[in-house]
XYZ file of C-alpha atoms in Angstrom:
519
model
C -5.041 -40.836 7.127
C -5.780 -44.381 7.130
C -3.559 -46.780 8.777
C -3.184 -50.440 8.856
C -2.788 -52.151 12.401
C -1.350 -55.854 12.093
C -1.646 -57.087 15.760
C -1.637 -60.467 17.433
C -4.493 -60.618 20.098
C -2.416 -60.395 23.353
C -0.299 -57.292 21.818
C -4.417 -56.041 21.108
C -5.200 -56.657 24.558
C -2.373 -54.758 26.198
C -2.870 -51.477 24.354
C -6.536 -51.313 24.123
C -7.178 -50.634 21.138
C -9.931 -52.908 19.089
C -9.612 -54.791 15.877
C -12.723 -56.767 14.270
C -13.070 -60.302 15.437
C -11.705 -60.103 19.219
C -13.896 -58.964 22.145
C -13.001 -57.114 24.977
C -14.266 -57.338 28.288
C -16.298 -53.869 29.797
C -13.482 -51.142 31.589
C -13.198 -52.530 35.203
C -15.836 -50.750 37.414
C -12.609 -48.998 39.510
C -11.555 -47.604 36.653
C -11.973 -44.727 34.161
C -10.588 -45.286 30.370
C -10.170 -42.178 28.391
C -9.784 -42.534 24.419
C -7.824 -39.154 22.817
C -6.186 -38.475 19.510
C -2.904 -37.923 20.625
C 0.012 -38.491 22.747
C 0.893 -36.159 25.312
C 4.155 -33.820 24.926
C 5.110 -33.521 28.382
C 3.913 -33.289 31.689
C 5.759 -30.183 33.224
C 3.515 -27.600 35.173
C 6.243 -25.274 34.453
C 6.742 -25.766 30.530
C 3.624 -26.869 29.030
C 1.252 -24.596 27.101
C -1.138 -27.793 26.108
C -4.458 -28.916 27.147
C -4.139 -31.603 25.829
C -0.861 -32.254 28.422
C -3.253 -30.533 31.404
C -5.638 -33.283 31.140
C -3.083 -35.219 32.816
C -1.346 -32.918 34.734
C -4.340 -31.296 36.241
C -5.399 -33.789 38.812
C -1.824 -34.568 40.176
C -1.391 -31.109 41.560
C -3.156 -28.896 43.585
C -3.291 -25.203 43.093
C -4.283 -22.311 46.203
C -7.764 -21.996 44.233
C -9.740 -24.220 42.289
C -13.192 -23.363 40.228
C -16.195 -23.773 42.090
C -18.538 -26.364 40.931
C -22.700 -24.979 41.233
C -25.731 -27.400 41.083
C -23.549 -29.950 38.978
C -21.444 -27.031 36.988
C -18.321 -25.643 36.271
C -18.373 -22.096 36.848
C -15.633 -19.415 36.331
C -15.742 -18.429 39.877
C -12.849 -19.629 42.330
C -12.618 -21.225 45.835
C -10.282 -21.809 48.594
C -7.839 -25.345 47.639
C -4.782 -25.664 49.190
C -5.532 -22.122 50.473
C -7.930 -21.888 52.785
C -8.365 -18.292 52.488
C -6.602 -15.167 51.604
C -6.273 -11.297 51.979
C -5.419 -8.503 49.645
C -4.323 -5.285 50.301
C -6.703 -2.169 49.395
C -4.666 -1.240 46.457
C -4.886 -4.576 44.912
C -0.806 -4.862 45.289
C -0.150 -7.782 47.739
C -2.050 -10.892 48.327
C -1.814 -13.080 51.546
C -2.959 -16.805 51.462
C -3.018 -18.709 54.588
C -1.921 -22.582 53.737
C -4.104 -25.443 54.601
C -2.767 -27.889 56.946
C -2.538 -31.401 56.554
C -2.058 -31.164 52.631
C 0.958 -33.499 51.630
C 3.309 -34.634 48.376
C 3.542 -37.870 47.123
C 6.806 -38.590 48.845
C 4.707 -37.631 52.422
C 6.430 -34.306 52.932
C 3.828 -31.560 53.585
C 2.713 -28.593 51.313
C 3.713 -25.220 52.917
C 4.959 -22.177 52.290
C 7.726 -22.936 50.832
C 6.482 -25.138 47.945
C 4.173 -22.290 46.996
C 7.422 -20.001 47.035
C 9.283 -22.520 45.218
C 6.703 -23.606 42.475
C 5.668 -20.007 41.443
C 9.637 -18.864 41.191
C 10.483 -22.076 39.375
C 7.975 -21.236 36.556
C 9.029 -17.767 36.352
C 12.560 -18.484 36.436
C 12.189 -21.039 33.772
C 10.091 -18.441 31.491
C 8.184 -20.804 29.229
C 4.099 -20.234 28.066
C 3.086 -20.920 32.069
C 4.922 -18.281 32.946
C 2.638 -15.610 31.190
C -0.333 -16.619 33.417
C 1.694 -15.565 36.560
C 3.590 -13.111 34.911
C 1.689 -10.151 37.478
C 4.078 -11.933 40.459
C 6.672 -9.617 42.082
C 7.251 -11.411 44.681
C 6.701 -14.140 46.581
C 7.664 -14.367 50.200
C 7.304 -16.903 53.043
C 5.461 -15.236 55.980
C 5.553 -18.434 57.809
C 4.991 -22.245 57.121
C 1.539 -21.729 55.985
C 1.295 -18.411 55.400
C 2.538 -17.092 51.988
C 2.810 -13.353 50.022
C 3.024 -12.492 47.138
C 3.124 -8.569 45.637
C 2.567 -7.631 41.990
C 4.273 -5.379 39.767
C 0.437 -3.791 38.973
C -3.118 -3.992 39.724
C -3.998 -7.093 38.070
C -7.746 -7.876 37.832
C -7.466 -11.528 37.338
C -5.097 -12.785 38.985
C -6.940 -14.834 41.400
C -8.301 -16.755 38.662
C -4.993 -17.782 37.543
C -4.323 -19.189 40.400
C -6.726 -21.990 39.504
C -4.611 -22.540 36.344
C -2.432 -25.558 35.464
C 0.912 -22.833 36.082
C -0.045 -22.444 39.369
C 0.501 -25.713 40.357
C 2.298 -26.713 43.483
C 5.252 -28.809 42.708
C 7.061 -30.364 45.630
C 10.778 -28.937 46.079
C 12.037 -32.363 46.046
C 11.942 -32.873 42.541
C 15.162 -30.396 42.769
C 17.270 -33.827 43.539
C 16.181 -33.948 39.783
C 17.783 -31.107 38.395
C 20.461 -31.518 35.833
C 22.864 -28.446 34.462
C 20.482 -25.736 35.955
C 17.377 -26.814 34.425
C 15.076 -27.428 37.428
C 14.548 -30.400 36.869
C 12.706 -29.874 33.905
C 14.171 -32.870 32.156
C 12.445 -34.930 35.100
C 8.975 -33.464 35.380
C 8.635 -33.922 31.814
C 8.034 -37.191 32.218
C 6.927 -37.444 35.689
C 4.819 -36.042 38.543
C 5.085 -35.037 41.788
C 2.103 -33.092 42.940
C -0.566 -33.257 46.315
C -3.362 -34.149 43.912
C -5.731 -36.432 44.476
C -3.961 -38.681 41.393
C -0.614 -39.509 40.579
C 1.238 -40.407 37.357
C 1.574 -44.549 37.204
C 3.144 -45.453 33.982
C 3.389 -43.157 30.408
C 3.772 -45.077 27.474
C 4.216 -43.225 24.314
C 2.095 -44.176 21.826
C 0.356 -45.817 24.027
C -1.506 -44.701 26.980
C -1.047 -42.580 30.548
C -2.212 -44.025 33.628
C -3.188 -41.988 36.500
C -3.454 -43.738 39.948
C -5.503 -42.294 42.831
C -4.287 -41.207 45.839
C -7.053 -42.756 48.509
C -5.061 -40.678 51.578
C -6.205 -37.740 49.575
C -6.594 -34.468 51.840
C -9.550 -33.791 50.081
C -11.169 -36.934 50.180
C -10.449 -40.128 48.335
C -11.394 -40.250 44.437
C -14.065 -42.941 44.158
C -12.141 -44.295 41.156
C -8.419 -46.149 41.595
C -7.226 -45.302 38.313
C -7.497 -43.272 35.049
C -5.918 -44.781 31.497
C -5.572 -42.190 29.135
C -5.353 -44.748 25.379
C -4.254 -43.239 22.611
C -6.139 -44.076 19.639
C -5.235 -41.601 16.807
C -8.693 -42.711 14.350
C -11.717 -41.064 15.361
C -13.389 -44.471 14.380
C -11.118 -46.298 16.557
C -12.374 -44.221 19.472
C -15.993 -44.559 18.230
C -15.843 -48.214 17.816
C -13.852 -48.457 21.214
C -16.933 -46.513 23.189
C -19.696 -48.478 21.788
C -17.818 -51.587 22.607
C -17.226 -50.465 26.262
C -13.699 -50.699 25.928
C -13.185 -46.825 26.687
C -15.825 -45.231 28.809
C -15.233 -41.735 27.142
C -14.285 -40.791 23.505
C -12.978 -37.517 23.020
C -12.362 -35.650 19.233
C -14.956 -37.741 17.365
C -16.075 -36.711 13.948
C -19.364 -34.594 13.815
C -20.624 -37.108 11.379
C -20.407 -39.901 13.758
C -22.107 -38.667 17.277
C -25.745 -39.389 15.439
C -25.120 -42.899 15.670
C -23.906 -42.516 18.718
C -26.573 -40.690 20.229
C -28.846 -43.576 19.474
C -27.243 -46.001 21.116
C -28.854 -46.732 24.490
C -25.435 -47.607 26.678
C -24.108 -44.343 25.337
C -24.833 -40.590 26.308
C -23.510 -37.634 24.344
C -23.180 -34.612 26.249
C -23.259 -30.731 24.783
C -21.563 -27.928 25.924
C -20.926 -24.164 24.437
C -16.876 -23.446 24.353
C -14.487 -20.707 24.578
C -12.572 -23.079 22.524
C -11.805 -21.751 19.067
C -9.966 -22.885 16.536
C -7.749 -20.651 13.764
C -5.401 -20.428 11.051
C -2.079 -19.119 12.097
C -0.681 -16.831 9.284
C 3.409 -16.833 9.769
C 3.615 -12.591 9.450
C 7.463 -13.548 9.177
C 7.709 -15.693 6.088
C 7.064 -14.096 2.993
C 4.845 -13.488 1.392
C 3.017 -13.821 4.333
C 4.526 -10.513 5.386
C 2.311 -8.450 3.555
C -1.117 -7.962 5.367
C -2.633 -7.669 1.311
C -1.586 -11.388 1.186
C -3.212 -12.577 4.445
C -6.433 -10.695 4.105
C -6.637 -12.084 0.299
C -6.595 -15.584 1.919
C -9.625 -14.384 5.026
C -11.687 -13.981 2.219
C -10.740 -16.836 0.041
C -12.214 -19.260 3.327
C -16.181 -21.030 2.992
C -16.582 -20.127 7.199
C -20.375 -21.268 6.808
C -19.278 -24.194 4.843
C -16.653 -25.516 7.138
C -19.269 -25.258 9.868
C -22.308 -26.775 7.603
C -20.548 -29.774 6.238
C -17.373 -30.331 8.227
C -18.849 -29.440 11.984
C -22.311 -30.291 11.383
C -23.643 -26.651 12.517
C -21.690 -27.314 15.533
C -19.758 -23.992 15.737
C -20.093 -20.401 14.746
C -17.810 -18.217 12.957
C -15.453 -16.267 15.486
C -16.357 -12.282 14.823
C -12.699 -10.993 16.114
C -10.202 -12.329 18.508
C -12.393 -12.554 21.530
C -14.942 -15.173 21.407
C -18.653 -14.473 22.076
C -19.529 -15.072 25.822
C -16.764 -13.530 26.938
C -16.572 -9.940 28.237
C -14.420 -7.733 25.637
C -16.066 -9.194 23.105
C -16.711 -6.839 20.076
C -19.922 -7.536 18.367
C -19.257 -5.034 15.638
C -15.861 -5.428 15.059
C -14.675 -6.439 11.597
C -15.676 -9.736 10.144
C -14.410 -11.470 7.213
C -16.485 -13.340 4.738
C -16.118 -15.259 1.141
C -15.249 -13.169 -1.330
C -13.416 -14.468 -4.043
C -13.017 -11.861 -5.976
C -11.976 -9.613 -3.792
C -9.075 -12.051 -2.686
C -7.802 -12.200 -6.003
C -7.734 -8.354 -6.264
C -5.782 -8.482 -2.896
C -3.130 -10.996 -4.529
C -3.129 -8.796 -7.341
C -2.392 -5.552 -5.392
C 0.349 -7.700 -3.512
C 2.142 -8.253 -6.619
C 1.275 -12.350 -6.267
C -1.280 -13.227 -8.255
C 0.348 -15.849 -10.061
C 1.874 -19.403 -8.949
C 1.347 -18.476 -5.257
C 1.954 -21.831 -3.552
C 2.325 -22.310 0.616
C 2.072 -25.600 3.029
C -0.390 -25.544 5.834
C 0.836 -28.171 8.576
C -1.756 -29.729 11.186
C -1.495 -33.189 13.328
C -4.240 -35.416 14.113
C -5.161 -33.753 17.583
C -8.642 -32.861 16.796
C -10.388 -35.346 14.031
C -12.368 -32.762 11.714
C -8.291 -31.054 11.086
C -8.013 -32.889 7.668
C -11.528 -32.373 6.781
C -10.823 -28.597 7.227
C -6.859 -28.557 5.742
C -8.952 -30.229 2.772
C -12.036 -27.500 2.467
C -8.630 -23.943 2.702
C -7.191 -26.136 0.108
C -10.203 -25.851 -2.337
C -10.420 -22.269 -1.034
C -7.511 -21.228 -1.834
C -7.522 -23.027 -5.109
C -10.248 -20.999 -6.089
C -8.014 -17.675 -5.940
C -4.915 -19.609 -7.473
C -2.750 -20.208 -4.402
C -1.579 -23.696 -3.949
C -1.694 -25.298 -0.094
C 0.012 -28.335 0.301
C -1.219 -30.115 3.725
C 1.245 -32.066 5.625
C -0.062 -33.701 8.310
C 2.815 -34.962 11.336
C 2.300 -35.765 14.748
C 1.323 -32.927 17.470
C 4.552 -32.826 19.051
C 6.415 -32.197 16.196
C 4.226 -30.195 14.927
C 3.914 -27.806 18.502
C 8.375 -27.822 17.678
C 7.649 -26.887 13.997
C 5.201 -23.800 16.141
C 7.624 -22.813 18.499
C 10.701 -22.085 16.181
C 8.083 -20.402 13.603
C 9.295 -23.200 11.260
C 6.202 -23.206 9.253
C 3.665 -20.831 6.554
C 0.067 -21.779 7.685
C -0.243 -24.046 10.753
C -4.052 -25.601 12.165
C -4.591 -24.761 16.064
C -6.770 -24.284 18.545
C -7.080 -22.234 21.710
C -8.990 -22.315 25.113
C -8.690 -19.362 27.832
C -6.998 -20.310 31.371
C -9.318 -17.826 32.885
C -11.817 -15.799 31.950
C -10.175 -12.629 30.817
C -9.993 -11.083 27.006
C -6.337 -11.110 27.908
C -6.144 -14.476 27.446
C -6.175 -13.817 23.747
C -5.205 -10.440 23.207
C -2.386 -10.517 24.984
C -1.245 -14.095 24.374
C -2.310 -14.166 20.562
C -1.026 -10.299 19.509
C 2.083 -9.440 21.905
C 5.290 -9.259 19.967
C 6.842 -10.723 23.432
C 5.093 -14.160 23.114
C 6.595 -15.239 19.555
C 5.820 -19.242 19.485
C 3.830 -21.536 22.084
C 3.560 -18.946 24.457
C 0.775 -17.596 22.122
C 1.939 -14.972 19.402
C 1.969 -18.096 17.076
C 1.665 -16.045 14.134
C 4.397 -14.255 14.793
C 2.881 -10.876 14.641
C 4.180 -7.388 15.357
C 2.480 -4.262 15.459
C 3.735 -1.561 18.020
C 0.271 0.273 18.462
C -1.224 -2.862 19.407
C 1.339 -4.137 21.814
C 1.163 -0.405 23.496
C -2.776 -1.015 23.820
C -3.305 -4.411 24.964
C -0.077 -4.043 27.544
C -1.883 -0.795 28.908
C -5.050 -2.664 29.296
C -3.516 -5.770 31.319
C -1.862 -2.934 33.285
C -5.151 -1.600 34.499
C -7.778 -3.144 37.029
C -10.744 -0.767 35.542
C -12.693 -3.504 33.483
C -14.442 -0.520 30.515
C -11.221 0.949 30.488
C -9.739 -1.946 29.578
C -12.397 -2.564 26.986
C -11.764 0.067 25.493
C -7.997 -0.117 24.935
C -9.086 -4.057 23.608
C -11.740 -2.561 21.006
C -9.201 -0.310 19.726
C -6.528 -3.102 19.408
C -9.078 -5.204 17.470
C -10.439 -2.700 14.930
C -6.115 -2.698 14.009
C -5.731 -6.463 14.330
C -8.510 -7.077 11.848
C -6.903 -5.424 9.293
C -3.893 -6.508 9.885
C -5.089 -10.307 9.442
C -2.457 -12.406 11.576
C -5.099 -15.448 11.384
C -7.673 -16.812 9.925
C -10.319 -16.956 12.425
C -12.602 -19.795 12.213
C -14.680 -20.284 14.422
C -15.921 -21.196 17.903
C -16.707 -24.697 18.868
C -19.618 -26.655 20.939
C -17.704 -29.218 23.453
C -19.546 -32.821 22.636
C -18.659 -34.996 24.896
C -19.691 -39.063 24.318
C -19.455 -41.394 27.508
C -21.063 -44.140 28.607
C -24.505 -44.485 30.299
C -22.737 -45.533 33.587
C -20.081 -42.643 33.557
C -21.391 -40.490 36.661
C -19.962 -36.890 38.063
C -18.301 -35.723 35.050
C -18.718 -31.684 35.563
C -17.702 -29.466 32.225
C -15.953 -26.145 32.999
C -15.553 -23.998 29.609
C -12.177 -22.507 31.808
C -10.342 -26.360 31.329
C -11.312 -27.106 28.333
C -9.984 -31.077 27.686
C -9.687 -31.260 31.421
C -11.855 -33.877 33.667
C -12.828 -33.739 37.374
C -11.511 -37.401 37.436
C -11.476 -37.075 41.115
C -15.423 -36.995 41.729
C -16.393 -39.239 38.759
C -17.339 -42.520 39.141
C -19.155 -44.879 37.427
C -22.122 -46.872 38.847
């Protein structure tokens, strides 16, 4: 995955990026320079299903909660935002938020009612991944100019909380002067923003970088920064180099084997967090022979887990036990686990009738830098039980495409929850209804387990609901729809003089750019 950059030094100085024998002057105090892996897909509140496309999304919108921030923080509780506080009815039904007042667009026109109305039916209407976080919504009906209702279809016990997510952002109705053969103007916002956040979108260059610029008439008080650049820099050395340099003030997806180095540098400080994040092997249950549950437990146990998270993480992770991650609730400590066993894999392949000359492709982009380390370590693997894996590597947003049509045998991803809630990956990974990027992305069907985990997001009774989840798992386990990897530790490297930066494990690859500053 080396590449070759030929570059005259003012073409070097315009995107960023650093090449041995220039120097580059500090980031400006005013402003915050980001370095990430890959480009961004697109920037639609409505469409996208990416983190990666939140990070920039995020702070241009405002949502009717946000998640409270306690002695420094993130925490998975919720606060008033553009709502300034709310009602619900006894039987958990209907929800009343009263709008703030003074809260306005980009273009100056205010946030009411009627953008909340017309932001939560657009996503709806338009049906994509988003959609599944508000998917509880009935109804939602203007009361009055700032006071907004919405019913559900069913006791929901999370819903507030995904209220703070990227779906639920308020997009101004305006951007309906954008709308082109019935689309809502998706074809717009998927290159631009138009949001009450405290930032706005300035420029997107593909390839290139994002800039964000803040919004110092901000209702909620002016960011202390004027701008964010998001650079793309696809080598995890490039972002390394970059950081130490002090042309980027924060690296993100650099290789376990270089934040040593880094943590001994005195202008640098590498921050540690524990993650929902996970990453996993989707197994396409629609392409044979990937069809037969024999084949995809046969390659669970062909997989090193400890190795991967020796050699290629650094002990940096633990192996995922089940679909839900430790730390959050519905987590099954004694659920199923697979481990090496390569014998056993080849008596799976055996039973399946495939023993011989098995040979699939996993695909995987650059998005997250230890991906060909890890493509590299299933390929041994799988060697090992006489099944061939070709890698091909391509760029994240063809490779999301590739996802989304089911277009592929063996794909590389990871996954962070919205909101804290098991359904955020029983229900997105496992229902037969979310085929693709709204979640299902190995294409799985099993009819027992969509009647269980729909049951359980039905109900508001938390045990109840863990016990329809435990039930789902035992099946899911043996059914083997991915390879589940393992859990990760968010490392974050910044500079010394990066201040206010506040992890939340609920926006994962998301920043608080509007209270960071740097001193």
């Amino acid at each position: 995955m080396k590449r070759t950059l030929v570059l005259i030094f003012l073409v070097t100085m315009a995107a960023g990026l650093w090449v041995p024998g220039f120097t580059q002057a500090a980031t400006p105090p005013d402003t915050l320079v980001v370095g990430v892996s890959s480009d961004i897909h697109l920037l639609d509140p409505a469409v996208s299903s990416d983190n990666y496309d939140w990070r920039q999304i995020y702070p241009c919108y405002d949502r009717l909660v946000k998640y409270k921030v306690v002695n420094g923080e993130g925490s998975t509780e919720v606060e008033p935002s553009a709502a300034e506080s709310w009602q619900v009815s006894q039987d958990g039904m209907v929800w009343t938020f009263k709008i703030r007042k003074g809260i306005r667009f980009d273009d100056g026109t205010p946030l009411d009612a009627k953008a909340v109305k017309f932001s939560f039916e657009r996503v709806l209407k338009i049906g994509k991944g988003p959609a599944d976080n508000l998917g509880a919504i009935q109804t939602v009906d203007v009361v009055d100019d700032y006071t907004v209702k919405i019913a559900l279809k069913n006791p929901f016990g999370p819903f507030l909380q995904t209220l703070a997510t990227d779906a639920a952002s308020i997009v101004n109705p305006a951007v309906m002067k954008h709308e082109k053969d019935g689309d809502l103007a998706q074809g717009w916002l998927a290159q631009n923003t138009d949001g009450s956040g405290p930032f706005r979108l300035k420029e997107w260059i593909r390839g290139e970088r994002c800039v964000l610029e803040a919004k110092p008439d901000y209702w909620g008080g002016a960011p202390k920064l004027k701008q964010v650049v998001i650079r793309f820099m696809r080598e995890s050395s490039d972002r390394r180099m970059a950081l130490e340099r002090g042309d980027i003030d924060i690296a993100e997806g650099i290789l376990i084997d270089q934040i040593p180095a880094l943590e001994k540098n005195p202008d640098l400080v590498v921050r540690r967090y524990p993650s929902q994040l996970v990453e996993y092997v989707y197994l396409n249950c629609q392409k044979p022979p990937l069809d037969n549950p024999l084949v995809r437990q046969a390659l669970n146990y062909a997989v090193d887990y400890q190795g991967i998270i020796d050699y290629v993480l650094q002990g940096n992770g633990v192996q995922m036990r089940g679909p839900v991650p430790k730390g959050m609730w519905g987590h099954k400590p004694d659920v199923f686990q697979y481990h090496r066993d390569v014998e056993k894999a080849k008596e799976l392949l055996q039973k399946a009738g495939v023993s011989k000359g098995l040979e699939l492709t996993l695909i995987y982009s650059e998005r997250r830098a230890t991906w060909e380390q890890i493509a590299t370590v299933l390929q041994s693997n799988f060697a090992d039980i006489g099944v061939n894996l070709k890698l091909q590597l391509m760029a994240n947003p063809t490779l999301r495409d590739k996802i989304d049509r089911g277009d592929f045998e063996l794909c590389l991803g990871a996954w962070s929850p919205d909101y804290a809630d098991p359904s955020m990956f029983m229900n997105f990974w496992f229902d037969s209804n979310n085929w693709g990027l709204p979640g299902n992305r190995s294409f799985y069907k099993n009819e027992k387990v969509d009647s269980l985990i729909r049951r359980a997001l039905a109900l508001s009774d938390q045990q109840e609901r863990i016990k329809l989840y435990n039930e789902a798992q035992d099946i899911i386990m043996a059914d083997a729809p991915y390879i589940f990897l393992y859990q990760t530790q968010t490392i974050v490297p910044m500079r010394k003089n990066v201040k206010g930066y506040v992890y939340n494990p609920m926006l994962e690859s998301m920043y608080n750019f509007e209270s960071i500053y740097k001193e």
